[in-house]
Amino acid sequence: MYTAMFLIAGILVISASRQSHQAVMSIPIPVHFTGEYSQGGGEWQMLDTETDLSSYNGAVTLRGRFDTELLEGAEIRFYLNHIGVDICRDGEILYESSHEKFPDMCGSTWVSWVLPSASPEDVLEIKLYNPHGFGNRDAYNQFLDSIYIGGDVVMKNYFERQSLPYKATSIFILVVSIALIGTAAGYRLLRLPGNSLLLKSGLMSLMMGVYMYLDAKDISLWSGQMAFNTYARRLAMMGAAWLMGACVNELLHGKRRKISEIAVYVLMLTDFVLMVVSLAGAKGIYDTGIYWAAVQGAVSLLLLVLTVMDAKDGGKRRGLMQPSAIVLLTVLLLELVNSCTGWWRGGICIKIIFTVLFVFHLARAAWLVAKNQQDSIRAEKLREELKNSRIVLAMSQIRTHFVFNILNAISGMCEYDPQKADETLVMFAHYLRSNINIMEEDEPEAFTKSLEHLEKYVFLEQVRFGEKIQFAKNIEADNFKIPPLVLQPLVENAIRHGLLHKKQGGTVILHTWEENGDSIIEISDDGVGFDMANAPGQESVGMKNVRFRLKYMVGGTMDIKSTPGQGTTVTITIPGKHKIQKTE
């Protein structure tokens, strides 16, 4: 036990001492070059920190000294972004880029150079030249800003800490994108909708994550495969841009979608041709960038115009996806313009905007999942309430006194009209079966089915009360659905509280029609009516259930109007989406 404790303590001490040593030595020493410069064979000018050297304006010759005293054998590191560099002293070449072969030249890399014997008075001449004409305008300034003294371990530790947030973000995007691709594959296996856009979004995020990771400044410190890094980064960038267009295509509709499909296919063919050309050695992958940018810019501009037009014509059905696509396409176009002008460090804007939108949509997706879960709980609760209301309504229509009165009426008819007694008994049996079946119904039913059930009820009431109850229909529309047990409670209210309080009885009229695409049901009676101003503050349980079922099953509304001595009118509005499409 004590041995283990001493061993652990020893490991901790050694680890602490190493970390302390690394803390002292893990920061490379920055070196600045001071002196003068001449670009394109022009006049010599003073070099300072504000000097803007465009790599598009020809080669630059620097003449001067490093501002830090350099000892013989010092290991100097500098960063080359697709440029070449030659370092001379008194005509002697101290360092020369190996750029004759394409793989060695094409790339962004950290170069290690061991300084030979030197003195503080030595004047160095550095020649910077750009073999490309596209995409690396600020490469000369990057070279001047990225000169350090430090060994391999020191440089790796320092820049790894510098790029840790950037790499962590790209790894996070990679992990989430793989999850999105897996989810899309699951959707496809289950044949669920939306898998195509989800898959393309996942692949776009994967390509963007790879591009961001490989574009980290310290990547060449860990991998010396310059050509591989360049090809992989370029391929990831082209793939991400193409998949962005493919995702935008999924958001468009009609003719615009067909146009965008052609544009996306043209872009894919262009990417393929340029990659084949560069792999065949006909042209460097970096030098094909100008052609790619031209085609990508034209396609992105077209997609941007199509997306804006589609959004104006009702793109709200896609929620926030289309605005996000518009933002990404706009930023991509700006980045393509910047690749020629060098306004800012290439790719930084698209990375920031993409990351912000990626995190936003991921957070929104998590919120929607939580919200949908809550909605599903509420929906389950609502289904239970609808079920209970359905049972309450169904049972309320089989009241004990109603059943006894019908049976007594049938019993009396058996003596003087056996045939009518048999007909009434069959109708009563059908009525009871319909009520029992309704207890198991969870969905709206055809209006015609509700009407059949209502007619059975009216028939039975007419058996009881004879000509005191009249029923009339004016059916102008019947191709829609309503919740079960909506018509009968309303007609029953009209009979019980309207007609039966008049000595001579009265008439209930059922009228249906279409209005502004909606289906309208009107149930009116010429009974005693009531004063709505003095009506009770709360509706009966039956009316509450009817209103509840109308609202949550079909989104319908119910309006009641009544005049004392004239009668009551109930108007139900059923939204047009619940119409039944008639087949020829």
Coordinates of C-alpha atoms in Angstrom, one line a residue:
M1 CA 0.0 0.0 0.0
Y2 CA 2.8 2.5 1.0
T3 CA 4.7 1.4 -2.1
A4 CA 1.8 2.3 -4.3
M5 CA 1.4 5.7 -2.5
F6 CA 5.1 6.5 -3.0
L7 CA 4.8 5.4 -6.6
I8 CA 1.8 7.6 -7.3
A9 CA 3.5 10.5 -5.5
G10 CA 6.7 10.0 -7.6
I11 CA 4.6 10.0 -10.8
L12 CA 2.9 13.2 -9.7
V13 CA 6.2 14.9 -8.9
I14 CA 7.8 13.9 -12.2
S15 CA 4.6 15.0 -14.1
A16 CA 4.6 18.4 -12.2
S17 CA 8.3 19.0 -13.0
R18 CA 7.8 18.1 -16.7
Q19 CA 4.8 20.5 -16.9
S20 CA 6.8 23.2 -15.1
H21 CA 9.6 22.7 -17.6
Q22 CA 7.3 22.7 -20.5
A23 CA 5.6 25.8 -19.2
V24 CA 8.9 27.6 -19.4
M25 CA 9.9 26.2 -22.8
S26 CA 6.5 25.7 -24.5
I27 CA 6.3 29.3 -25.8
P28 CA 8.3 29.8 -29.0
I29 CA 10.1 33.1 -29.4
P30 CA 8.5 35.4 -32.1
V31 CA 11.0 37.0 -34.5
H32 CA 10.3 40.0 -36.7
F33 CA 12.2 41.0 -39.8
T34 CA 13.1 44.7 -40.1
G35 CA 14.5 46.5 -43.1
E36 CA 13.2 47.4 -46.5
Y37 CA 11.4 45.7 -49.4
S38 CA 11.0 46.0 -53.1
Q39 CA 8.0 44.4 -55.0
G40 CA 8.0 43.6 -58.7
G41 CA 11.4 45.3 -59.2
G42 CA 10.1 48.6 -57.9
E43 CA 11.7 51.1 -55.5
W44 CA 12.9 50.1 -52.1
Q45 CA 10.6 51.1 -49.3
M46 CA 10.7 50.8 -45.5
L47 CA 9.2 47.7 -44.1
D48 CA 7.0 48.0 -41.0
T49 CA 4.1 46.3 -39.3
E50 CA 1.5 48.2 -41.3
T51 CA 3.0 47.2 -44.7
D52 CA 0.5 45.4 -46.9
L53 CA 2.2 43.0 -49.3
S54 CA -0.2 41.5 -51.8
S55 CA 1.1 38.2 -53.3
Y56 CA -0.9 39.1 -56.4
N57 CA 1.4 42.0 -57.3
G58 CA 4.6 40.0 -58.0
A59 CA 7.6 38.7 -56.1
V60 CA 8.9 40.6 -53.1
T61 CA 12.5 41.0 -52.0
L62 CA 13.2 41.8 -48.4
R63 CA 16.5 43.2 -47.2
G64 CA 17.4 43.6 -43.5
R65 CA 17.8 41.7 -40.2
F66 CA 15.8 39.8 -37.6
D67 CA 15.1 41.9 -34.5
T68 CA 16.2 39.0 -32.2
E69 CA 19.8 38.0 -31.8
L70 CA 20.1 34.5 -33.4
L71 CA 22.7 32.0 -32.3
E72 CA 24.3 29.6 -34.6
G73 CA 22.3 26.5 -34.9
A74 CA 19.0 28.2 -33.8
E75 CA 16.0 26.4 -35.2
I76 CA 13.8 29.0 -37.0
R77 CA 10.2 28.2 -38.1
F78 CA 8.2 30.1 -40.6
Y79 CA 4.8 29.5 -42.3
L80 CA 4.4 29.3 -46.0
N81 CA 0.9 29.5 -47.5
H82 CA 1.3 28.3 -51.1
I83 CA 4.4 30.5 -51.7
G84 CA 8.1 30.0 -52.2
V85 CA 10.9 31.6 -50.2
D86 CA 14.7 31.9 -50.8
I87 CA 17.0 33.3 -48.1
C88 CA 20.5 34.6 -49.0
R89 CA 23.4 36.3 -47.2
D90 CA 26.1 38.0 -49.2
G91 CA 25.0 36.1 -52.3
E92 CA 25.2 32.7 -50.5
I93 CA 21.9 30.8 -50.5
L94 CA 21.0 29.8 -47.0
Y95 CA 17.6 28.4 -47.7
E96 CA 15.7 27.7 -51.0
S97 CA 12.2 26.4 -51.5
S98 CA 12.0 23.1 -53.4
H99 CA 9.2 24.0 -55.8
E100 CA 10.1 22.3 -59.0
K101 CA 7.8 19.4 -58.3
F102 CA 4.1 20.1 -57.8
P103 CA 3.5 18.0 -54.6
D104 CA 6.3 19.8 -52.7
M105 CA 5.2 23.3 -53.6
C106 CA 1.4 23.0 -53.4
G107 CA 0.4 23.5 -49.8
S108 CA 0.4 25.4 -46.5
T109 CA 3.2 24.3 -44.3
W110 CA 5.6 25.1 -41.4
V111 CA 9.2 25.1 -42.5
S112 CA 12.1 24.3 -40.2
W113 CA 15.4 26.0 -40.9
V114 CA 18.6 25.8 -38.9
L115 CA 20.5 29.0 -39.0
P116 CA 24.2 28.6 -39.9
S117 CA 27.0 30.7 -38.4
A118 CA 25.7 34.3 -38.1
S119 CA 26.5 37.7 -36.5
P120 CA 24.1 40.5 -35.5
E121 CA 25.5 42.6 -38.4
D122 CA 24.6 40.1 -41.1
V123 CA 22.2 41.4 -43.7
L124 CA 19.8 38.8 -45.1
E125 CA 17.9 39.0 -48.4
I126 CA 14.6 37.1 -48.5
K127 CA 12.8 36.6 -51.7
L128 CA 9.1 35.7 -51.6
Y129 CA 7.3 34.6 -54.7
N130 CA 3.8 33.4 -55.5
P131 CA 3.4 30.7 -58.2
H132 CA -0.4 31.1 -58.0
G133 CA -2.7 34.0 -58.9
F134 CA -5.6 33.1 -56.7
G135 CA -6.7 32.5 -53.1
N136 CA -3.5 33.5 -51.1
R137 CA -3.3 37.3 -51.4
D138 CA -2.0 37.8 -47.8
A139 CA 0.5 35.0 -47.9
Y140 CA 3.5 37.3 -47.7
N141 CA 2.2 39.0 -44.6
Q142 CA 1.4 35.6 -43.1
F143 CA 5.1 34.7 -43.6
L144 CA 6.3 37.9 -41.9
D145 CA 3.9 37.4 -39.0
S146 CA 4.8 33.7 -38.4
I147 CA 8.5 33.6 -37.8
Y148 CA 9.5 31.9 -34.6
I149 CA 12.4 30.3 -32.8
G150 CA 11.5 27.0 -31.3
G151 CA 11.8 23.2 -31.6
D152 CA 9.2 20.8 -32.9
V153 CA 7.7 20.0 -29.5
V154 CA 7.5 23.6 -28.5
M155 CA 5.8 24.7 -31.7
K156 CA 3.3 21.8 -31.5
N157 CA 2.4 22.5 -27.9
Y158 CA 2.1 26.2 -28.4
F159 CA 0.0 26.1 -31.6
E160 CA -2.1 23.2 -30.3
R161 CA -3.2 25.3 -27.4
Q162 CA -3.8 28.2 -29.7
S163 CA -6.0 26.1 -32.1
L164 CA -7.7 24.0 -29.4
P165 CA -11.0 25.9 -29.4
Y166 CA -11.0 25.9 -33.2
K167 CA -10.2 22.1 -33.4
A168 CA -12.7 21.3 -30.6
T169 CA -15.4 23.1 -32.6
S170 CA -14.6 21.2 -35.8
I171 CA -14.5 17.8 -33.9
F172 CA -17.9 18.7 -32.3
I173 CA -19.3 19.4 -35.8
L174 CA -17.8 16.1 -37.1
V175 CA -19.4 14.0 -34.3
V176 CA -22.8 15.6 -34.6
S177 CA -22.7 15.3 -38.4
I178 CA -22.0 11.6 -38.1
A179 CA -25.0 11.3 -35.8
L180 CA -27.1 13.2 -38.3
I181 CA -26.0 10.8 -41.1
G182 CA -26.9 7.8 -38.9
T183 CA -30.3 9.3 -38.1
A184 CA -31.0 9.9 -41.8
A185 CA -30.0 6.3 -42.5
G186 CA -32.5 5.2 -39.8
Y187 CA -35.2 7.4 -41.3
R188 CA -34.5 5.8 -44.7
L189 CA -34.8 2.3 -43.4
L190 CA -38.1 3.2 -41.6
R191 CA -39.2 5.0 -44.8
L192 CA -39.9 8.2 -42.8
P193 CA -40.1 11.6 -44.6
G194 CA -37.3 14.2 -44.5
N195 CA -34.4 11.7 -44.7
S196 CA -33.0 13.2 -47.9
L197 CA -32.5 16.8 -46.5
L198 CA -31.2 15.3 -43.2
L199 CA -28.7 13.1 -45.0
K200 CA -27.4 16.0 -47.2
S201 CA -27.2 18.3 -44.2
G202 CA -25.2 15.7 -42.3
L203 CA -22.8 15.2 -45.2
M204 CA -22.4 18.9 -45.6
S205 CA -21.6 19.3 -41.9
L206 CA -19.2 16.4 -42.2
M207 CA -17.3 18.0 -45.1
M208 CA -17.3 21.4 -43.3
G209 CA -15.9 19.8 -40.2
V210 CA -13.2 18.1 -42.1
Y211 CA -12.3 21.3 -43.9
M212 CA -12.2 23.3 -40.7
Y213 CA -10.0 20.7 -39.0
L214 CA -7.5 20.5 -41.8
D215 CA -7.4 24.3 -42.2
A216 CA -6.0 24.7 -38.7
K217 CA -2.7 26.5 -38.8
D218 CA -0.8 23.8 -36.9
I219 CA -2.0 20.8 -39.0
S220 CA 1.2 20.7 -41.0
L221 CA 3.2 20.5 -37.7
W222 CA 1.6 17.1 -37.1
S223 CA 1.4 15.9 -40.7
G224 CA 4.2 16.4 -43.2
Q225 CA 2.0 15.1 -46.1
M226 CA 1.6 18.6 -47.6
A227 CA 0.0 17.4 -50.9
F228 CA -2.4 15.1 -49.1
N229 CA -3.4 17.8 -46.6
T230 CA -4.0 20.3 -49.5
Y231 CA -6.0 17.8 -51.6
A232 CA -8.1 16.7 -48.6
R233 CA -8.8 20.3 -47.5
R234 CA -9.7 21.4 -51.0
L235 CA -11.9 18.3 -51.6
A236 CA -13.7 18.9 -48.3
M237 CA -14.2 22.6 -49.2
M238 CA -15.6 21.7 -52.6
G239 CA -17.8 18.9 -51.2
A240 CA -19.2 21.2 -48.5
A241 CA -20.1 23.9 -51.0
W242 CA -21.7 21.4 -53.4
L243 CA -23.7 19.8 -50.6
M244 CA -24.8 23.2 -49.5
G245 CA -26.3 23.7 -53.0
A246 CA -27.9 20.2 -52.8
C247 CA -29.5 21.1 -49.4
V248 CA -30.8 24.4 -50.9
N249 CA -32.3 22.4 -53.8
E250 CA -34.3 20.3 -51.2
L251 CA -35.9 23.6 -49.9
L252 CA -37.2 24.8 -53.3
H253 CA -40.4 23.9 -55.1
G254 CA -41.8 23.6 -58.6
K255 CA -39.8 25.0 -61.6
R256 CA -37.3 26.6 -59.3
R257 CA -36.3 23.2 -57.9
K258 CA -35.8 21.8 -61.4
I259 CA -33.6 24.8 -62.3
S260 CA -31.5 24.3 -59.1
E261 CA -31.1 20.6 -59.8
I262 CA -29.5 21.4 -63.2
A263 CA -27.2 24.0 -61.6
V264 CA -26.2 21.6 -58.8
Y265 CA -25.4 18.8 -61.4
V266 CA -23.3 21.3 -63.4
L267 CA -21.4 22.2 -60.2
M268 CA -20.8 18.5 -59.4
L269 CA -19.5 17.8 -62.9
T270 CA -17.2 20.9 -62.7
D271 CA -15.8 19.7 -59.3
F272 CA -15.2 16.2 -60.8
V273 CA -13.5 17.5 -63.9
L274 CA -11.2 19.9 -61.9
M275 CA -10.2 17.1 -59.5
V276 CA -9.4 14.8 -62.4
V277 CA -7.3 17.5 -64.1
S278 CA -5.3 18.2 -60.9
L279 CA -4.8 14.5 -60.2
A280 CA -3.6 13.9 -63.8
G281 CA -1.0 16.7 -63.2
A282 CA -2.3 18.9 -65.9
K283 CA -2.8 21.7 -63.4
G284 CA -2.2 22.1 -59.7
I285 CA -5.2 21.7 -57.4
Y286 CA -4.7 25.2 -56.0
D287 CA -4.5 26.7 -59.5
T288 CA -7.9 25.2 -60.4
G289 CA -9.4 27.3 -57.7
I290 CA -10.1 30.3 -60.0
Y291 CA -12.2 28.1 -62.3
W292 CA -14.0 26.5 -59.4
A293 CA -14.7 29.9 -57.8
A294 CA -16.2 31.1 -61.0
V295 CA -18.6 28.2 -61.4
Q296 CA -19.4 28.0 -57.7
G297 CA -20.1 31.7 -57.6
A298 CA -22.5 31.6 -60.6
V299 CA -24.3 28.6 -59.1
S300 CA -24.5 30.1 -55.6
L301 CA -25.8 33.4 -57.0
L302 CA -28.5 31.5 -59.0
L303 CA -29.5 29.5 -55.9
L304 CA -29.6 32.6 -53.8
V305 CA -32.0 34.3 -56.2
L306 CA -34.2 31.1 -56.4
T307 CA -34.3 30.8 -52.6
V308 CA -35.3 34.4 -52.1
M309 CA -38.1 34.1 -54.7
D310 CA -39.3 30.8 -53.2
A311 CA -39.3 32.4 -49.7
K312 CA -41.4 35.3 -51.0
D313 CA -43.9 32.8 -52.5
G314 CA -44.7 31.0 -49.3
G315 CA -41.4 29.6 -48.1
K316 CA -42.6 29.8 -44.5
R317 CA -43.5 26.2 -44.7
R318 CA -39.8 25.5 -44.4
G319 CA -39.5 27.5 -41.2
L320 CA -36.0 28.9 -40.5
M321 CA -34.3 26.7 -43.1
Q322 CA -34.6 29.0 -46.0
P323 CA -33.4 32.1 -44.1
S324 CA -30.4 30.1 -43.0
A325 CA -29.8 29.0 -46.6
I326 CA -29.9 32.6 -47.8
V327 CA -27.4 33.7 -45.1
L328 CA -25.0 30.8 -46.0
L329 CA -25.2 31.5 -49.7
T330 CA -24.6 35.2 -49.2
V331 CA -21.5 34.5 -47.0
L332 CA -20.2 31.9 -49.5
L333 CA -20.5 34.5 -52.3
L334 CA -18.6 37.0 -50.2
E335 CA -15.9 34.4 -49.5
L336 CA -15.5 33.7 -53.2
V337 CA -15.1 37.4 -53.9
N338 CA -12.7 37.7 -51.1
S339 CA -10.6 34.9 -52.6
C340 CA -9.8 37.3 -55.4
T341 CA -9.6 40.5 -53.3
G342 CA -8.1 39.3 -50.1
W343 CA -10.2 41.6 -47.9
W344 CA -9.9 39.2 -44.9
R345 CA -8.3 35.9 -44.1
G346 CA -9.8 33.4 -46.4
G347 CA -12.6 31.2 -45.1
I348 CA -13.0 32.8 -41.7
C349 CA -16.5 34.3 -42.3
I350 CA -18.0 31.1 -43.7
K351 CA -16.6 29.1 -40.7
I352 CA -18.0 31.5 -38.1
I353 CA -21.4 31.8 -39.8
F354 CA -21.7 28.1 -40.4
T355 CA -20.7 27.3 -36.8
V356 CA -23.3 29.8 -35.4
L357 CA -26.1 28.4 -37.6
F358 CA -25.0 24.8 -36.9
V359 CA -25.2 25.4 -33.1
F360 CA -28.4 27.4 -33.5
H361 CA -30.2 24.7 -35.5
L362 CA -28.8 22.0 -33.2
A363 CA -30.1 23.8 -30.1
R364 CA -33.4 24.4 -31.9
A365 CA -33.7 20.7 -32.8
A366 CA -33.1 19.8 -29.1
W367 CA -35.7 22.3 -28.1
L368 CA -38.2 20.9 -30.6
V369 CA -37.5 17.3 -29.4
A370 CA -38.3 18.4 -25.9
K371 CA -41.3 20.4 -27.0
N372 CA -42.6 17.5 -29.1
Q373 CA -42.2 15.2 -26.1
Q374 CA -44.3 17.7 -24.0
D375 CA -46.8 18.0 -26.9
S376 CA -47.1 14.2 -27.1
I377 CA -47.8 14.1 -23.3
R378 CA -50.4 16.8 -23.7
A379 CA -51.8 15.0 -26.8
E380 CA -52.1 11.7 -24.8
K381 CA -53.9 13.6 -22.0
L382 CA -56.2 15.2 -24.5
R383 CA -57.0 11.8 -26.1
E384 CA -57.9 10.5 -22.7
E385 CA -60.1 13.5 -22.1
L386 CA -61.8 13.1 -25.5
K387 CA -62.3 9.4 -24.7
N388 CA -63.9 10.3 -21.3
S389 CA -66.1 13.0 -22.9
R390 CA -67.1 10.5 -25.6
I391 CA -68.1 7.9 -23.0
V392 CA -70.0 10.5 -20.9
L393 CA -71.9 11.7 -24.0
A394 CA -72.7 8.2 -25.1
M395 CA -73.9 7.1 -21.7
S396 CA -75.9 10.3 -21.3
Q397 CA -77.9 9.3 -24.4
I398 CA -78.9 6.1 -22.7
R399 CA -80.6 7.6 -19.7
T400 CA -82.6 5.2 -17.5
H401 CA -85.9 7.1 -17.8
F402 CA -85.4 7.5 -21.6
V403 CA -84.9 3.7 -21.9
F404 CA -87.9 3.0 -19.7
N405 CA -90.2 5.4 -21.5
I406 CA -89.3 3.8 -24.9
L407 CA -89.8 0.3 -23.6
N408 CA -93.2 1.4 -22.1
A409 CA -94.2 2.9 -25.4
I410 CA -93.2 -0.3 -27.2
S411 CA -95.1 -2.4 -24.7
G412 CA -98.3 -0.3 -25.2
M413 CA -98.0 -0.6 -29.0
C414 CA -97.8 -4.4 -28.8
E415 CA -101.5 -4.5 -28.1
Y416 CA -102.9 -2.2 -30.8
D417 CA -100.1 -2.1 -33.4
P418 CA -97.7 -5.1 -33.2
Q419 CA -96.0 -4.2 -36.5
K420 CA -95.1 -0.7 -35.4
A421 CA -93.9 -2.1 -32.0
D422 CA -91.6 -4.5 -33.8
E423 CA -90.3 -1.6 -36.1
T424 CA -89.7 0.6 -33.0
L425 CA -87.9 -2.2 -31.1
V426 CA -85.6 -2.8 -34.0
M427 CA -84.9 1.0 -34.3
F428 CA -84.3 1.2 -30.6
A429 CA -81.8 -1.8 -30.7
H430 CA -79.9 -0.1 -33.6
Y431 CA -79.9 3.2 -31.6
L432 CA -78.4 1.5 -28.5
R433 CA -75.8 -0.4 -30.6
S434 CA -74.8 2.9 -32.3
N435 CA -74.2 4.5 -28.9
I436 CA -72.1 1.6 -27.7
N437 CA -70.0 1.7 -30.9
I438 CA -69.5 5.4 -30.5
M439 CA -67.7 4.7 -27.2
E440 CA -64.9 3.0 -29.2
E441 CA -64.6 5.7 -31.9
D442 CA -61.5 8.0 -31.6
E443 CA -61.8 9.8 -34.9
P444 CA -64.3 12.2 -36.6
E445 CA -67.0 10.4 -38.6
A446 CA -68.8 11.3 -41.8
F447 CA -71.7 13.7 -41.3
T448 CA -74.0 11.2 -43.1
K449 CA -73.3 8.6 -40.3
S450 CA -74.1 11.1 -37.6
L451 CA -77.2 12.1 -39.4
E452 CA -78.4 8.4 -39.5
H453 CA -77.9 8.2 -35.8
L454 CA -79.8 11.4 -35.2
E455 CA -82.7 10.2 -37.3
K456 CA -83.0 7.1 -35.1
Y457 CA -83.1 9.2 -32.0
V458 CA -85.7 11.6 -33.5
F459 CA -87.9 8.6 -34.6
L460 CA -87.8 7.3 -31.0
E461 CA -88.8 10.7 -29.6
Q462 CA -91.6 11.0 -32.0
V463 CA -92.8 7.6 -30.9
R464 CA -93.1 9.0 -27.4
F465 CA -94.5 12.5 -28.2
G466 CA -96.2 12.0 -31.5
E467 CA -96.9 15.0 -33.7
K468 CA -95.8 17.3 -31.0
I469 CA -92.3 17.0 -32.3
Q470 CA -91.6 17.7 -36.0
F471 CA -88.2 17.3 -37.7
A472 CA -87.1 18.9 -41.0
K473 CA -83.9 18.7 -43.0
N474 CA -82.3 20.9 -45.6
I475 CA -79.0 19.2 -46.5
E476 CA -77.0 21.2 -49.0
A477 CA -73.6 19.8 -48.0
D478 CA -72.8 16.4 -46.5
N479 CA -69.2 15.7 -47.6
F480 CA -67.4 16.5 -44.4
K481 CA -66.6 14.9 -41.0
I482 CA -67.7 15.8 -37.5
P483 CA -67.0 14.3 -34.1
P484 CA -69.5 11.6 -33.1
L485 CA -72.4 12.6 -30.8
V486 CA -72.5 16.2 -31.7
L487 CA -75.8 16.5 -33.5
Q488 CA -77.9 14.4 -31.1
P489 CA -77.2 16.4 -27.9
L490 CA -78.1 19.6 -29.7
V491 CA -81.3 18.3 -31.1
E492 CA -82.2 16.7 -27.8
N493 CA -81.7 20.1 -26.1
A494 CA -83.9 21.7 -28.7
I495 CA -86.7 19.1 -27.9
R496 CA -86.4 19.0 -24.2
H497 CA -85.8 22.7 -23.4
G498 CA -87.6 24.2 -26.4
L499 CA -90.4 22.2 -28.0
L500 CA -91.7 20.3 -25.0
H501 CA -92.3 23.5 -23.0
K502 CA -94.8 24.6 -25.7
K503 CA -98.3 23.0 -25.5
Q504 CA -98.5 22.5 -29.3
G505 CA -94.9 21.4 -29.6
G506 CA -92.8 22.6 -32.5
T507 CA -90.2 21.9 -35.2
V508 CA -86.5 21.3 -35.2
I509 CA -84.8 22.2 -38.5
L510 CA -81.3 20.8 -39.5
H511 CA -79.7 22.9 -42.3
T512 CA -76.2 22.4 -43.7
W513 CA -74.3 24.3 -46.4
E514 CA -70.8 25.5 -47.4
E515 CA -69.5 29.0 -46.8
N516 CA -66.0 30.2 -47.7
G517 CA -64.7 26.7 -47.9
D518 CA -66.1 25.7 -44.5
S519 CA -69.0 23.4 -43.7
I520 CA -71.8 25.0 -41.7
I521 CA -74.4 23.1 -39.6
E522 CA -77.4 25.0 -38.2
I523 CA -79.9 23.5 -35.8
S524 CA -82.8 25.7 -35.1
D525 CA -86.1 25.3 -33.3
D526 CA -89.3 27.4 -32.8
G527 CA -89.5 26.5 -29.1
V528 CA -89.8 28.8 -26.1
G529 CA -86.2 30.1 -26.4
F530 CA -84.4 31.9 -23.5
D531 CA -83.0 35.3 -22.6
M532 CA -79.3 35.1 -23.3
A533 CA -78.6 38.1 -21.0
N534 CA -80.0 36.2 -18.0
A535 CA -78.7 32.8 -19.0
P536 CA -76.7 30.8 -16.4
G537 CA -73.0 31.6 -16.4
Q538 CA -71.9 28.1 -17.1
E539 CA -73.0 25.7 -19.8
S540 CA -74.4 22.2 -19.1
V541 CA -71.9 19.3 -19.0
G542 CA -73.4 18.1 -22.3
M543 CA -72.8 21.4 -24.1
K544 CA -69.3 21.7 -22.7
N545 CA -68.5 18.2 -24.0
V546 CA -69.9 19.1 -27.4
R547 CA -67.9 22.3 -27.6
F548 CA -64.7 20.5 -26.3
R549 CA -64.9 17.8 -28.9
L550 CA -65.6 20.2 -31.8
K551 CA -62.5 22.3 -30.8
Y552 CA -60.0 19.5 -30.3
M553 CA -61.2 16.9 -32.9
V554 CA -61.9 19.1 -35.9
G555 CA -61.0 22.7 -34.8
G556 CA -64.7 23.6 -35.1
T557 CA -66.7 26.3 -33.3
M558 CA -70.2 26.5 -31.9
D559 CA -72.3 29.6 -31.6
I560 CA -75.7 29.8 -29.8
K561 CA -78.3 32.5 -30.3
S562 CA -81.8 32.5 -28.7
T563 CA -84.8 34.8 -28.4
P564 CA -87.6 34.3 -25.8
G565 CA -90.8 33.1 -27.5
Q566 CA -89.1 32.6 -30.9
G567 CA -86.6 29.8 -30.4
T568 CA -83.0 28.9 -30.4
T569 CA -80.4 28.5 -33.2
V570 CA -77.1 26.7 -32.8
T571 CA -74.5 27.2 -35.6
I572 CA -71.5 24.9 -36.0
T573 CA -68.6 25.7 -38.3
I574 CA -66.3 22.9 -39.4
P575 CA -63.0 23.9 -41.2
G576 CA -62.7 23.0 -44.8
K577 CA -59.8 20.7 -44.2
H578 CA -62.2 18.1 -42.9
K579 CA -64.1 17.8 -46.2
I580 CA -64.4 14.3 -47.7
Q581 CA -63.1 14.1 -51.2
K582 CA -65.8 12.6 -53.5
T583 CA -64.7 10.0 -55.9
E584 CA -66.2 9.7 -59.3

